[in-house]
DNA sequence: GATGAATGAGGCTTCATTCAT
DNA sequence: GATGAATGAAGCCTCATTCAT
């Protein structure tokens, strides 16, 4: 993986420029309207393509997904994707980054709310299922590929997120044990893995628009995780 | 596989013959005992190579694993693997088949024992962790790749196993609910997925020879699954 | 061939579309005439490459011809051929199919003309030498490889052609014997082989643009086949 | 094709030694008997293997024939063939040399007999069909592969033979034309090719032990070649 | 924005050949 | 004489990527 030499201003610039695009254009008042049609159209296409790519990555696995398959799904030729993106890998990166950004928006809000440990855990689980609902493909990709990816420089942000994630959960669990809200005899690290996996693996079978809303699934999961499946005697 | 005519036939034969070979070993005499060492050595090499391959597949993912990487780990050249196996895919198949065969040996014994639902569930979970202990790599591969593989004719045995698996678990859970051993308000299918994932995902982080024995991990998992992590109020 | 989804589809389509393309060219106007150049250019390239491939196959034998050799002759890299064709084998198939299609165009015309047996034989031989002139490489390939190829599903069309071919010749010879135009003491099958080989083997030494036109060679061959090389006594 | 460095005395020596072997062994009288059992057995095995190889080469083509296929037909493993022969190519060479040696034994006898041109031609054709009968596989191989092979140093003996062959036939034909035994209006080179091909291609369909003896087929071929297939008017 | 054609690296597989046993 | 295991070169094919149009 030699570092890129070609500027490739086109795609990369556009991506980052698009956010500011909103602000820029002729110093307008009502900032939301009029001015971004061009940039927004490009942005929309970009998002659309990333959605398609995510779907295919999730379905077939990143390595098994050829750029051609993505292009097919998007109704264009493989080469054309390179007008929009630097590389297959950069698509993957953007998909995962976008997902994690949104995930942490939600998590940070929850963690900042100052709930008790049980409420925090409930809120985190519920938030997680909401993310699965919104970013099913990205979550599935994350589950399957992140272990391999973290080793690459480009994807170290995954490791950062994982660390933050672990910290949030562990501290919540520890707070709960200390507060005698959670059982004192738990191996906290084991429990962490248990809850974490339990939640995220759901992305592998969850289909948005199914029978249960994310909140409902969260409720049931929480019921099992908190109270167990055995009848209380 | 009617196309090939390679020594694989020989090898495959040996593979199947090996069970008896081992059995006869203890029976001291010398009834044609001389020819086994060769067959057994071949068997051993085969198993060794499959073990290596499984390790690499689990580590890097099947698609991302090149035949050369496997060969490197085995200390030989890529082409040499083809003396022992038909293809990369056939290695994968044999790894998964061997694992599932052993898994079902254990499961079938449990299911045939006529335990009550809770004991059955406990025994299945314990058995599962034992399999994870013994076939960690194969389990990890199974987790990551089986969804893509089932579509291929060659791997339909995965689907068969999945069906059997689902049936065993669902019926155990249903028996438990009927017997009021498990909570009546559970969505059984959801619970099935919950328990299933809960157990198998462990393969992604479990390292044999670590602090906890499989039985101990099983006990803790069961404790969480059955009684929940919340303090009983 | 349901596996592939490559541009070959496009290419193949073009190939079939090309006949009409050529026809329309002379009709001066401009009814959507702009899109053809592309299609025709692709067609031309395809034909060019097949011609190159046929040359090399004929020269070195199909098996001994590496994809790289073809690419070298075409001034490109081996992998680039796969933009135009599915596989080495599919090139061979297209070469032979194209040849046989044209061959049967000619033969069918001859056979439908209602000539007497001697005239039919003369016309078939002449037509054959014309085909050798036009498709020298394909004929040579056909001679050398068809026996091995017919066994493959993909090349059963060769067997069909062979059957049709045999029927046409045998019936012509039989008609001739019945009409006392050909000697009654001939073993018809042996004669069939004799004439058939006599004609087609010429492809192995014939060089188009040489001293003799195909028609002239045909005349000499016919003279030998019909009247023998001995002086009449 | 780097020149061999390894002595490989074994196989090569044996082959050449075998002829003298007869003479050697304990200065015997009646030279034919007793003494060669060992050498002869080896010789026989060698011949047997070459026969097998020739069969497979003829059936599948030299390039498409793997050493393993030959070994399979011979009931041994691929590596074992290298005890008997230096290489796949040396097997091919020996097959062709043996065939050509015998062919020229026959031809030389015919040519030295001082027959007239027509009788010579008849004798050569008959002799050819006898060789086809005896060496069908070798003839078929020769037909299919010789063009590619002559370019290689090792197979220049093929070119020598071809030259001799052409000379023998051309001079016979020319003698015949001069003697007004053959038609004066023939293109002699064309006729040469015609007759040559006509005869040898028969190897591609001839099956020894069929309905017709080689002599009978020769008679029919000669009848066609000399007198033509048309009724004389 | 997109297409069509090509590149170049690399992947899986085959195969003639070697050699210790 | 033969086997079993391995080597190393080469073959076919795939795929991310580039670029002129």
PDB file of N, CA and C in Angstrom, chain B residues 149-204:
ATOM      1  N   UNK B 149     -21.290 -19.102   2.556  1.00  0.00           N
ATOM      2  CA  UNK B 149     -21.010 -20.419   2.002  1.00  0.00           C
ATOM      3  C   UNK B 149     -22.257 -21.231   1.682  1.00  0.00           C
ATOM      4  N   UNK B 150     -23.247 -21.158   2.567  1.00  0.00           N
ATOM      5  CA  UNK B 150     -24.414 -22.033   2.367  1.00  0.00           C
ATOM      6  C   UNK B 150     -24.977 -21.954   0.968  1.00  0.00           C
ATOM      7  N   UNK B 151     -24.825 -20.842   0.320  1.00  0.00           N
ATOM      8  CA  UNK B 151     -25.386 -20.698  -1.026  1.00  0.00           C
ATOM      9  C   UNK B 151     -24.741 -21.675  -2.004  1.00  0.00           C
ATOM     10  N   UNK B 152     -23.523 -22.107  -1.702  1.00  0.00           N
ATOM     11  CA  UNK B 152     -22.832 -23.003  -2.626  1.00  0.00           C
ATOM     12  C   UNK B 152     -23.216 -24.451  -2.387  1.00  0.00           C
ATOM     13  N   UNK B 153     -23.501 -25.086  -3.465  1.00  0.00           N
ATOM     14  CA  UNK B 153     -23.840 -26.517  -3.460  1.00  0.00           C
ATOM     15  C   UNK B 153     -22.964 -27.311  -2.492  1.00  0.00           C
ATOM     16  N   UNK B 154     -21.698 -27.052  -2.606  1.00  0.00           N
ATOM     17  CA  UNK B 154     -20.723 -27.805  -1.842  1.00  0.00           C
ATOM     18  C   UNK B 154     -20.907 -27.677  -0.340  1.00  0.00           C
ATOM     19  N   UNK B 155     -21.518 -26.597   0.078  1.00  0.00           N
ATOM     20  CA  UNK B 155     -21.601 -26.339   1.514  1.00  0.00           C
ATOM     21  C   UNK B 155     -23.026 -26.432   2.045  1.00  0.00           C
ATOM     22  N   UNK B 156     -23.867 -27.120   1.330  1.00  0.00           N
ATOM     23  CA  UNK B 156     -25.238 -27.231   1.808  1.00  0.00           C
ATOM     24  C   UNK B 156     -25.291 -27.972   3.148  1.00  0.00           C
ATOM     25  N   UNK B 157     -24.279 -28.746   3.419  1.00  0.00           N
ATOM     26  CA  UNK B 157     -24.270 -29.440   4.709  1.00  0.00           C
ATOM     27  C   UNK B 157     -24.296 -28.445   5.860  1.00  0.00           C
ATOM     28  N   UNK B 158     -23.853 -27.242   5.614  1.00  0.00           N
ATOM     29  CA  UNK B 158     -23.934 -26.215   6.653  1.00  0.00           C
ATOM     30  C   UNK B 158     -25.393 -25.880   6.960  1.00  0.00           C
ATOM     31  N   UNK B 159     -26.175 -25.781   5.902  1.00  0.00           N
ATOM     32  CA  UNK B 159     -27.594 -25.477   6.088  1.00  0.00           C
ATOM     33  C   UNK B 159     -28.281 -26.609   6.843  1.00  0.00           C
ATOM     34  N   UNK B 160     -27.945 -27.833   6.474  1.00  0.00           N
ATOM     35  CA  UNK B 160     -28.528 -28.978   7.179  1.00  0.00           C
ATOM     36  C   UNK B 160     -28.239 -28.885   8.661  1.00  0.00           C
ATOM     37  N   UNK B 161     -26.985 -28.629   8.954  1.00  0.00           N
ATOM     38  CA  UNK B 161     -26.595 -28.542  10.355  1.00  0.00           C
ATOM     39  C   UNK B 161     -27.337 -27.416  11.058  1.00  0.00           C
ATOM     40  N   UNK B 162     -27.450 -26.288  10.359  1.00  0.00           N
ATOM     41  CA  UNK B 162     -28.139 -25.158  10.972  1.00  0.00           C
ATOM     42  C   UNK B 162     -29.588 -25.501  11.317  1.00  0.00           C
ATOM     43  N   UNK B 163     -30.223 -26.198  10.398  1.00  0.00           N
ATOM     44  CA  UNK B 163     -31.606 -26.594  10.646  1.00  0.00           C
ATOM     45  C   UNK B 163     -31.711 -27.503  11.863  1.00  0.00           C
ATOM     46  N   UNK B 164     -30.855 -28.493  11.892  1.00  0.00           N
ATOM     47  CA  UNK B 164     -30.858 -29.438  13.021  1.00  0.00           C
ATOM     48  C   UNK B 164     -30.616 -28.686  14.330  1.00  0.00           C
ATOM     49  N   UNK B 165     -29.675 -27.782  14.252  1.00  0.00           N
ATOM     50  CA  UNK B 165     -29.282 -26.989  15.403  1.00  0.00           C
ATOM     51  C   UNK B 165     -30.460 -26.182  15.939  1.00  0.00           C
ATOM     52  N   UNK B 166     -31.099 -25.505  15.019  1.00  0.00           N
ATOM     53  CA  UNK B 166     -32.240 -24.673  15.395  1.00  0.00           C
ATOM     54  C   UNK B 166     -33.337 -25.513  16.039  1.00  0.00           C
ATOM     55  N   UNK B 167     -33.578 -26.642  15.429  1.00  0.00           N
ATOM     56  CA  UNK B 167     -34.624 -27.525  15.935  1.00  0.00           C
ATOM     57  C   UNK B 167     -34.311 -27.951  17.364  1.00  0.00           C
ATOM     58  N   UNK B 168     -33.069 -28.370  17.576  1.00  0.00           N
ATOM     59  CA  UNK B 168     -32.683 -28.845  18.905  1.00  0.00           C
ATOM     60  C   UNK B 168     -32.892 -27.758  19.954  1.00  0.00           C
ATOM     61  N   UNK B 169     -32.436 -26.571  19.649  1.00  0.00           N
ATOM     62  CA  UNK B 169     -32.549 -25.486  20.614  1.00  0.00           C
ATOM     63  C   UNK B 169     -33.998 -25.047  20.820  1.00  0.00           C
ATOM     64  N   UNK B 170     -34.685 -24.865  19.707  1.00  0.00           N
ATOM     65  CA  UNK B 170     -36.071 -24.404  19.838  1.00  0.00           C
ATOM     66  C   UNK B 170     -36.896 -25.382  20.655  1.00  0.00           C
ATOM     67  N   UNK B 171     -36.733 -26.652  20.368  1.00  0.00           N
ATOM     68  CA  UNK B 171     -37.569 -27.615  21.086  1.00  0.00           C
ATOM     69  C   UNK B 171     -37.190 -27.647  22.560  1.00  0.00           C
ATOM     70  N   UNK B 172     -35.926 -27.486  22.849  1.00  0.00           N
ATOM     71  CA  UNK B 172     -35.527 -27.450  24.258  1.00  0.00           C
ATOM     72  C   UNK B 172     -36.145 -26.248  24.970  1.00  0.00           C
ATOM     73  N   UNK B 173     -36.069 -25.109  24.289  1.00  0.00           N
ATOM     74  CA  UNK B 173     -36.658 -23.908  24.888  1.00  0.00           C
ATOM     75  C   UNK B 173     -38.160 -24.069  25.064  1.00  0.00           C
ATOM     76  N   UNK B 174     -38.797 -24.634  24.041  1.00  0.00           N
ATOM     77  CA  UNK B 174     -40.248 -24.800  24.133  1.00  0.00           C
ATOM     78  C   UNK B 174     -40.637 -25.769  25.246  1.00  0.00           C
ATOM     79  N   UNK B 175     -39.891 -26.844  25.318  1.00  0.00           N
ATOM     80  CA  UNK B 175     -40.137 -27.777  26.426  1.00  0.00           C
ATOM     81  C   UNK B 175     -40.021 -27.042  27.753  1.00  0.00           C
ATOM     82  N   UNK B 176     -39.011 -26.213  27.851  1.00  0.00           N
ATOM     83  CA  UNK B 176     -38.777 -25.478  29.091  1.00  0.00           C
ATOM     84  C   UNK B 176     -39.900 -24.518  29.425  1.00  0.00           C
ATOM     85  N   UNK B 177     -40.381 -23.841  28.390  1.00  0.00           N
ATOM     86  CA  UNK B 177     -41.490 -22.907  28.619  1.00  0.00           C
ATOM     87  C   UNK B 177     -42.730 -23.684  29.049  1.00  0.00           C
ATOM     88  N   UNK B 178     -42.996 -24.788  28.350  1.00  0.00           N
ATOM     89  CA  UNK B 178     -44.164 -25.612  28.691  1.00  0.00           C
ATOM     90  C   UNK B 178     -44.061 -26.130  30.115  1.00  0.00           C
ATOM     91  N   UNK B 179     -42.863 -26.491  30.511  1.00  0.00           N
ATOM     92  CA  UNK B 179     -42.671 -27.047  31.856  1.00  0.00           C
ATOM     93  C   UNK B 179     -42.500 -25.948  32.908  1.00  0.00           C
ATOM     94  N   UNK B 180     -42.693 -24.727  32.464  1.00  0.00           N
ATOM     95  CA  UNK B 180     -42.554 -23.576  33.376  1.00  0.00           C
ATOM     96  C   UNK B 180     -41.169 -23.490  34.015  1.00  0.00           C
ATOM     97  N   UNK B 181     -40.202 -23.983  33.312  1.00  0.00           N
ATOM     98  CA  UNK B 181     -38.827 -23.854  33.784  1.00  0.00           C
ATOM     99  C   UNK B 181     -38.238 -22.563  33.214  1.00  0.00           C
ATOM    100  N   UNK B 182     -38.665 -22.217  32.008  1.00  0.00           N
ATOM    101  CA  UNK B 182     -38.258 -20.951  31.406  1.00  0.00           C
ATOM    102  C   UNK B 182     -39.458 -20.005  31.391  1.00  0.00           C
ATOM    103  N   UNK B 183     -39.149 -18.731  31.393  1.00  0.00           N
ATOM    104  CA  UNK B 183     -40.224 -17.726  31.448  1.00  0.00           C
ATOM    105  C   UNK B 183     -41.190 -17.866  30.276  1.00  0.00           C
ATOM    106  N   UNK B 184     -42.453 -17.757  30.597  1.00  0.00           N
ATOM    107  CA  UNK B 184     -43.469 -17.951  29.568  1.00  0.00           C
ATOM    108  C   UNK B 184     -43.588 -16.742  28.636  1.00  0.00           C
ATOM    109  N   UNK B 185     -43.067 -15.588  29.076  1.00  0.00           N
ATOM    110  CA  UNK B 185     -43.245 -14.376  28.276  1.00  0.00           C
ATOM    111  C   UNK B 185     -42.126 -14.154  27.264  1.00  0.00           C
ATOM    112  N   UNK B 186     -41.349 -15.189  26.999  1.00  0.00           N
ATOM    113  CA  UNK B 186     -40.237 -15.002  26.051  1.00  0.00           C
ATOM    114  C   UNK B 186     -40.689 -15.214  24.609  1.00  0.00           C
ATOM    115  N   UNK B 187     -40.129 -14.420  23.726  1.00  0.00           N
ATOM    116  CA  UNK B 187     -40.258 -14.709  22.302  1.00  0.00           C
ATOM    117  C   UNK B 187     -39.240 -15.812  22.032  1.00  0.00           C
ATOM    118  N   UNK B 188     -39.725 -17.003  21.772  1.00  0.00           N
ATOM    119  CA  UNK B 188     -38.816 -18.154  21.729  1.00  0.00           C
ATOM    120  C   UNK B 188     -37.751 -18.017  20.635  1.00  0.00           C
ATOM    121  N   UNK B 189     -38.156 -17.543  19.483  1.00  0.00           N
ATOM    122  CA  UNK B 189     -37.171 -17.397  18.412  1.00  0.00           C
ATOM    123  C   UNK B 189     -36.094 -16.370  18.781  1.00  0.00           C
ATOM    124  N   UNK B 190     -36.533 -15.287  19.369  1.00  0.00           N
ATOM    125  CA  UNK B 190     -35.587 -14.258  19.781  1.00  0.00           C
ATOM    126  C   UNK B 190     -34.638 -14.828  20.839  1.00  0.00           C
ATOM    127  N   UNK B 191     -35.210 -15.559  21.755  1.00  0.00           N
ATOM    128  CA  UNK B 191     -34.402 -16.169  22.794  1.00  0.00           C
ATOM    129  C   UNK B 191     -33.396 -17.154  22.197  1.00  0.00           C
ATOM    130  N   UNK B 192     -33.882 -17.902  21.225  1.00  0.00           N
ATOM    131  CA  UNK B 192     -32.989 -18.845  20.565  1.00  0.00           C
ATOM    132  C   UNK B 192     -31.782 -18.112  19.993  1.00  0.00           C
ATOM    133  N   UNK B 193     -32.039 -17.050  19.259  1.00  0.00           N
ATOM    134  CA  UNK B 193     -30.928 -16.289  18.675  1.00  0.00           C
ATOM    135  C   UNK B 193     -30.016 -15.725  19.750  1.00  0.00           C
ATOM    136  N   UNK B 194     -30.639 -15.252  20.785  1.00  0.00           N
ATOM    137  CA  UNK B 194     -29.905 -14.669  21.899  1.00  0.00           C
ATOM    138  C   UNK B 194     -28.931 -15.684  22.495  1.00  0.00           C
ATOM    139  N   UNK B 195     -29.446 -16.848  22.820  1.00  0.00           N
ATOM    140  CA  UNK B 195     -28.605 -17.865  23.437  1.00  0.00           C
ATOM    141  C   UNK B 195     -27.552 -18.363  22.460  1.00  0.00           C
ATOM    142  N   UNK B 196     -28.000 -18.628  21.258  1.00  0.00           N
ATOM    143  CA  UNK B 196     -27.078 -19.126  20.240  1.00  0.00           C
ATOM    144  C   UNK B 196     -25.895 -18.170  20.056  1.00  0.00           C
ATOM    145  N   UNK B 197     -26.199 -16.910  19.802  1.00  0.00           N
ATOM    146  CA  UNK B 197     -25.138 -15.942  19.545  1.00  0.00           C
ATOM    147  C   UNK B 197     -24.243 -15.801  20.754  1.00  0.00           C
ATOM    148  N   UNK B 198     -24.894 -15.682  21.873  1.00  0.00           N
ATOM    149  CA  UNK B 198     -24.220 -15.536  23.144  1.00  0.00           C
ATOM    150  C   UNK B 198     -23.111 -16.568  23.318  1.00  0.00           C
ATOM    151  N   UNK B 199     -23.430 -17.776  22.936  1.00  0.00           N
ATOM    152  CA  UNK B 199     -22.461 -18.849  23.105  1.00  0.00           C
ATOM    153  C   UNK B 199     -21.360 -18.777  22.048  1.00  0.00           C
ATOM    154  N   UNK B 200     -21.783 -18.764  20.775  1.00  0.00           N
ATOM    155  CA  UNK B 200     -20.800 -18.955  19.718  1.00  0.00           C
ATOM    156  C   UNK B 200     -19.882 -17.769  19.484  1.00  0.00           C
ATOM    157  N   UNK B 201     -20.399 -16.588  19.729  1.00  0.00           N
ATOM    158  CA  UNK B 201     -19.536 -15.432  19.494  1.00  0.00           C
ATOM    159  C   UNK B 201     -18.293 -15.494  20.376  1.00  0.00           C
ATOM    160  N   UNK B 202     -18.420 -16.219  21.447  1.00  0.00           N
ATOM    161  CA  UNK B 202     -17.273 -16.346  22.341  1.00  0.00           C
ATOM    162  C   UNK B 202     -16.026 -16.835  21.615  1.00  0.00           C
ATOM    163  N   UNK B 203     -16.260 -17.590  20.532  1.00  0.00           N
ATOM    164  CA  UNK B 203     -15.109 -18.118  19.792  1.00  0.00           C
ATOM    165  C   UNK B 203     -14.222 -16.995  19.264  1.00  0.00           C
ATOM    166  N   UNK B 204     -14.794 -15.819  19.099  1.00  0.00           N
ATOM    167  CA  UNK B 204     -14.009 -14.739  18.511  1.00  0.00           C
ATOM    168  C   UNK B 204     -12.991 -14.159  19.492  1.00  0.00           C
TER     169      UNK B 204
END
